[in-house]
One Martini backbone bead per residue (centre of mass of N, CA, C, O) as a GRO file, in nm:
protein
  200
    1UNK     BB    1  -2.517  -1.674   0.376
    2UNK     BB    2  -2.665  -1.696   0.651
    3UNK     BB    3  -2.948  -1.591   0.810
    4UNK     BB    4  -2.832  -1.536   1.095
    5UNK     BB    5  -2.593  -1.358   0.997
    6UNK     BB    6  -2.763  -1.141   0.853
    7UNK     BB    7  -2.917  -1.044   1.103
    8UNK     BB    8  -2.669  -0.961   1.270
    9UNK     BB    9  -2.572  -0.740   1.070
   10UNK     BB   10  -2.819  -0.567   1.082
   11UNK     BB   11  -2.812  -0.504   1.381
   12UNK     BB   12  -2.537  -0.373   1.382
   13UNK     BB   13  -2.609  -0.147   1.180
   14UNK     BB   14  -2.837  -0.028   1.361
   15UNK     BB   15  -2.649   0.054   1.599
   16UNK     BB   16  -2.455   0.238   1.446
   17UNK     BB   17  -2.661   0.441   1.337
   18UNK     BB   18  -2.769   0.527   1.615
   19UNK     BB   19  -2.490   0.622   1.730
   20UNK     BB   20  -2.436   0.842   1.488
   21UNK     BB   21  -2.646   1.013   1.560
   22UNK     BB   22  -2.749   1.309   1.621
   23UNK     BB   23  -2.774   1.535   1.884
   24UNK     BB   24  -3.029   1.688   2.062
   25UNK     BB   25  -3.054   2.040   2.165
   26UNK     BB   26  -3.126   2.277   2.418
   27UNK     BB   27  -3.116   2.580   2.529
   28UNK     BB   28  -2.967   2.726   2.812
   29UNK     BB   29  -3.058   3.033   2.948
   30UNK     BB   30  -2.871   3.050   3.203
   31UNK     BB   31  -2.595   2.945   3.013
   32UNK     BB   32  -2.665   3.179   2.798
   33UNK     BB   33  -2.513   3.419   2.561
   34UNK     BB   34  -2.585   3.749   2.392
   35UNK     BB   35  -2.339   3.957   2.248
   36UNK     BB   36  -2.250   4.309   2.169
   37UNK     BB   37  -2.006   4.519   1.979
   38UNK     BB   38  -1.936   4.884   1.959
   39UNK     BB   39  -1.788   5.162   1.848
   40UNK     BB   40  -1.766   5.488   2.025
   41UNK     BB   41  -1.571   5.716   1.877
   42UNK     BB   42  -1.323   5.584   2.052
   43UNK     BB   43  -1.411   5.596   2.368
   44UNK     BB   44  -1.585   5.325   2.334
   45UNK     BB   45  -1.771   5.025   2.409
   46UNK     BB   46  -2.059   4.906   2.310
   47UNK     BB   47  -2.288   4.706   2.511
   48UNK     BB   48  -2.497   4.423   2.432
   49UNK     BB   49  -2.811   4.231   2.486
   50UNK     BB   50  -2.988   3.919   2.481
   51UNK     BB   51  -3.231   3.756   2.712
   52UNK     BB   52  -3.412   3.621   2.466
   53UNK     BB   53  -3.362   3.284   2.357
   54UNK     BB   54  -3.430   3.021   2.118
   55UNK     BB   55  -3.363   2.658   2.065
   56UNK     BB   56  -3.175   2.434   1.844
   57UNK     BB   57  -2.930   2.158   1.837
   58UNK     BB   58  -2.703   1.960   1.646
   59UNK     BB   59  -2.447   1.703   1.754
   60UNK     BB   60  -2.170   1.548   1.567
   61UNK     BB   61  -1.828   1.487   1.560
   62UNK     BB   62  -1.853   1.246   1.317
   63UNK     BB   63  -2.095   1.446   1.162
   64UNK     BB   64  -2.105   1.747   1.037
   65UNK     BB   65  -2.353   1.740   0.827
   66UNK     BB   66  -2.564   1.699   1.088
   67UNK     BB   67  -2.526   1.984   1.178
   68UNK     BB   68  -2.721   2.220   1.365
   69UNK     BB   69  -2.902   2.555   1.369
   70UNK     BB   70  -3.184   2.712   1.566
   71UNK     BB   71  -3.256   3.056   1.623
   72UNK     BB   72  -3.441   3.276   1.837
   73UNK     BB   73  -3.486   3.637   1.880
   74UNK     BB   74  -3.586   3.869   2.114
   75UNK     BB   75  -3.579   4.207   2.068
   76UNK     BB   76  -3.721   4.315   2.343
   77UNK     BB   77  -3.453   4.198   2.517
   78UNK     BB   78  -3.299   4.432   2.517
   79UNK     BB   79  -2.970   4.529   2.672
   80UNK     BB   80  -2.788   4.851   2.771
   81UNK     BB   81  -2.826   4.985   3.071
   82UNK     BB   82  -3.066   5.173   2.956
   83UNK     BB   83  -3.388   5.261   2.911
   84UNK     BB   84  -3.365   5.492   2.687
   85UNK     BB   85  -3.182   5.327   2.491
   86UNK     BB   86  -3.363   5.098   2.451
   87UNK     BB   87  -3.605   5.249   2.325
   88UNK     BB   88  -3.443   5.360   2.086
   89UNK     BB   89  -3.348   5.077   1.958
   90UNK     BB   90  -3.657   4.973   1.931
   91UNK     BB   91  -3.714   5.166   1.721
   92UNK     BB   92  -3.757   5.251   1.387
   93UNK     BB   93  -3.440   5.338   1.341
   94UNK     BB   94  -3.371   5.050   1.427
   95UNK     BB   95  -3.523   4.750   1.516
   96UNK     BB   96  -3.830   4.757   1.495
   97UNK     BB   97  -3.987   4.559   1.701
   98UNK     BB   98  -4.286   4.565   1.612
   99UNK     BB   99  -4.221   4.468   1.311
  100UNK     BB  100  -3.950   4.298   1.431
  101UNK     BB  101  -3.950   4.080   1.693
  102UNK     BB  102  -3.751   3.878   1.529
  103UNK     BB  103  -3.463   3.685   1.511
  104UNK     BB  104  -3.269   3.460   1.280
  105UNK     BB  105  -3.075   3.149   1.291
  106UNK     BB  106  -2.949   2.943   1.019
  107UNK     BB  107  -2.794   2.678   0.931
  108UNK     BB  108  -2.586   2.534   0.649
  109UNK     BB  109  -2.275   2.488   0.765
  110UNK     BB  110  -2.024   2.255   0.896
  111UNK     BB  111  -1.686   2.343   0.977
  112UNK     BB  112  -1.401   2.168   1.037
  113UNK     BB  113  -1.088   2.220   1.181
  114UNK     BB  114  -1.093   2.074   1.470
  115UNK     BB  115  -1.150   1.934   1.773
  116UNK     BB  116  -1.214   2.264   1.883
  117UNK     BB  117  -1.291   2.368   1.583
  118UNK     BB  118  -1.524   2.585   1.406
  119UNK     BB  119  -1.769   2.659   1.135
  120UNK     BB  120  -2.071   2.845   1.105
  121UNK     BB  121  -2.283   2.853   0.836
  122UNK     BB  122  -2.533   3.124   0.782
  123UNK     BB  123  -2.857   3.274   0.835
  124UNK     BB  124  -2.953   3.603   0.887
  125UNK     BB  125  -3.258   3.751   1.033
  126UNK     BB  126  -3.287   4.120   1.033
  127UNK     BB  127  -3.513   4.350   0.982
  128UNK     BB  128  -3.585   4.199   0.691
  129UNK     BB  129  -3.291   4.092   0.673
  130UNK     BB  130  -3.056   3.885   0.479
  131UNK     BB  131  -2.753   3.705   0.585
  132UNK     BB  132  -2.436   3.605   0.602
  133UNK     BB  133  -2.288   3.405   0.873
  134UNK     BB  134  -1.988   3.346   1.057
  135UNK     BB  135  -1.903   3.113   1.312
  136UNK     BB  136  -1.661   3.094   1.555
  137UNK     BB  137  -1.590   2.785   1.707
  138UNK     BB  138  -1.577   2.652   2.039
  139UNK     BB  139  -1.521   2.333   2.174
  140UNK     BB  140  -1.558   2.260   2.498
  141UNK     BB  141  -1.810   2.048   2.594
  142UNK     BB  142  -1.902   1.693   2.630
  143UNK     BB  143  -2.149   1.570   2.869
  144UNK     BB  144  -2.186   1.510   3.197
  145UNK     BB  145  -2.341   1.682   3.426
  146UNK     BB  146  -2.251   1.704   3.770
  147UNK     BB  147  -2.548   1.829   3.863
  148UNK     BB  148  -2.780   1.733   3.656
  149UNK     BB  149  -2.711   1.461   3.485
  150UNK     BB  150  -2.692   1.585   3.191
  151UNK     BB  151  -2.665   1.610   2.868
  152UNK     BB  152  -2.394   1.821   2.758
  153UNK     BB  153  -2.320   2.130   2.564
  154UNK     BB  154  -2.036   2.338   2.484
  155UNK     BB  155  -2.002   2.693   2.355
  156UNK     BB  156  -1.807   2.923   2.156
  157UNK     BB  157  -1.870   3.244   1.982
  158UNK     BB  158  -1.782   3.431   1.683
  159UNK     BB  159  -1.854   3.755   1.513
  160UNK     BB  160  -1.887   3.956   1.214
  161UNK     BB  161  -2.075   4.260   1.129
  162UNK     BB  162  -2.286   4.469   0.933
  163UNK     BB  163  -2.546   4.664   1.024
  164UNK     BB  164  -2.631   4.789   0.731
  165UNK     BB  165  -2.710   4.504   0.611
  166UNK     BB  166  -2.982   4.517   0.831
  167UNK     BB  167  -3.083   4.838   0.850
  168UNK     BB  168  -2.857   4.958   1.068
  169UNK     BB  169  -2.782   5.304   0.977
  170UNK     BB  170  -2.759   5.469   1.218
  171UNK     BB  171  -2.512   5.672   1.315
  172UNK     BB  172  -2.305   5.725   1.124
  173UNK     BB  173  -1.985   5.791   1.282
  174UNK     BB  174  -2.062   5.709   1.585
  175UNK     BB  175  -2.138   5.415   1.519
  176UNK     BB  176  -2.019   5.143   1.431
  177UNK     BB  177  -2.068   4.910   1.170
  178UNK     BB  178  -1.905   4.721   1.327
  179UNK     BB  179  -2.000   4.401   1.475
  180UNK     BB  180  -1.969   4.214   1.759
  181UNK     BB  181  -1.986   3.874   1.850
  182UNK     BB  182  -2.099   3.685   2.155
  183UNK     BB  183  -2.119   3.339   2.230
  184UNK     BB  184  -2.285   3.136   2.497
  185UNK     BB  185  -2.321   2.780   2.526
  186UNK     BB  186  -2.581   2.567   2.652
  187UNK     BB  187  -2.689   2.220   2.615
  188UNK     BB  188  -2.971   2.008   2.643
  189UNK     BB  189  -3.072   1.711   2.609
  190UNK     BB  190  -3.312   1.562   2.445
  191UNK     BB  191  -3.459   1.308   2.599
  192UNK     BB  192  -3.290   1.257   2.843
  193UNK     BB  193  -3.114   1.052   3.074
  194UNK     BB  194  -3.032   1.041   3.375
  195UNK     BB  195  -2.690   1.023   3.497
  196UNK     BB  196  -2.419   0.886   3.619
  197UNK     BB  197  -2.105   0.941   3.667
  198UNK     BB  198  -1.820   0.830   3.577
  199UNK     BB  199  -1.576   0.645   3.705
  200UNK     BB  200  -1.208   0.691   3.724
   0.00000   0.00000   0.00000
């Protein structure tokens, strides 16, 4: 093999590696939501959400092993729709927000189901307790946002957990132990260059 051909192959290999690298995104707080649902004695479903959470994720549809998620949630951003109920849940019997001001989810494995669905296996740390949580993910869209002209990726995710496993065991029999999570995410690519959408 000639020296020039070898150099050409090395250059092509470098381009391929760069193209295949996962893309890093930061959560867009305006278009991302974290909600939870729990049955209230069969009369209704209590719904709450956290309004402040931040973090980053990496996504490469061709290399699931490189995908990762790391998100931190400010517990005192809890919103239940009632100021008194908010204060109660932030107190020592529930989230104990002063002692445990943040929760954190860190992914451990990204499992591809098909082109539109995946499962993110990870560890949730909440109220000083850590446990495994599996997020069922729908891959919505990845591409240039038509208004911001930034590289954007969007996902929807759901999960079910037992609150007692994380030290949230008050009012057993009144509020269900099983809690459903729903997460809507848009992420903007880090260090991306704004581009015009391609004409079709």
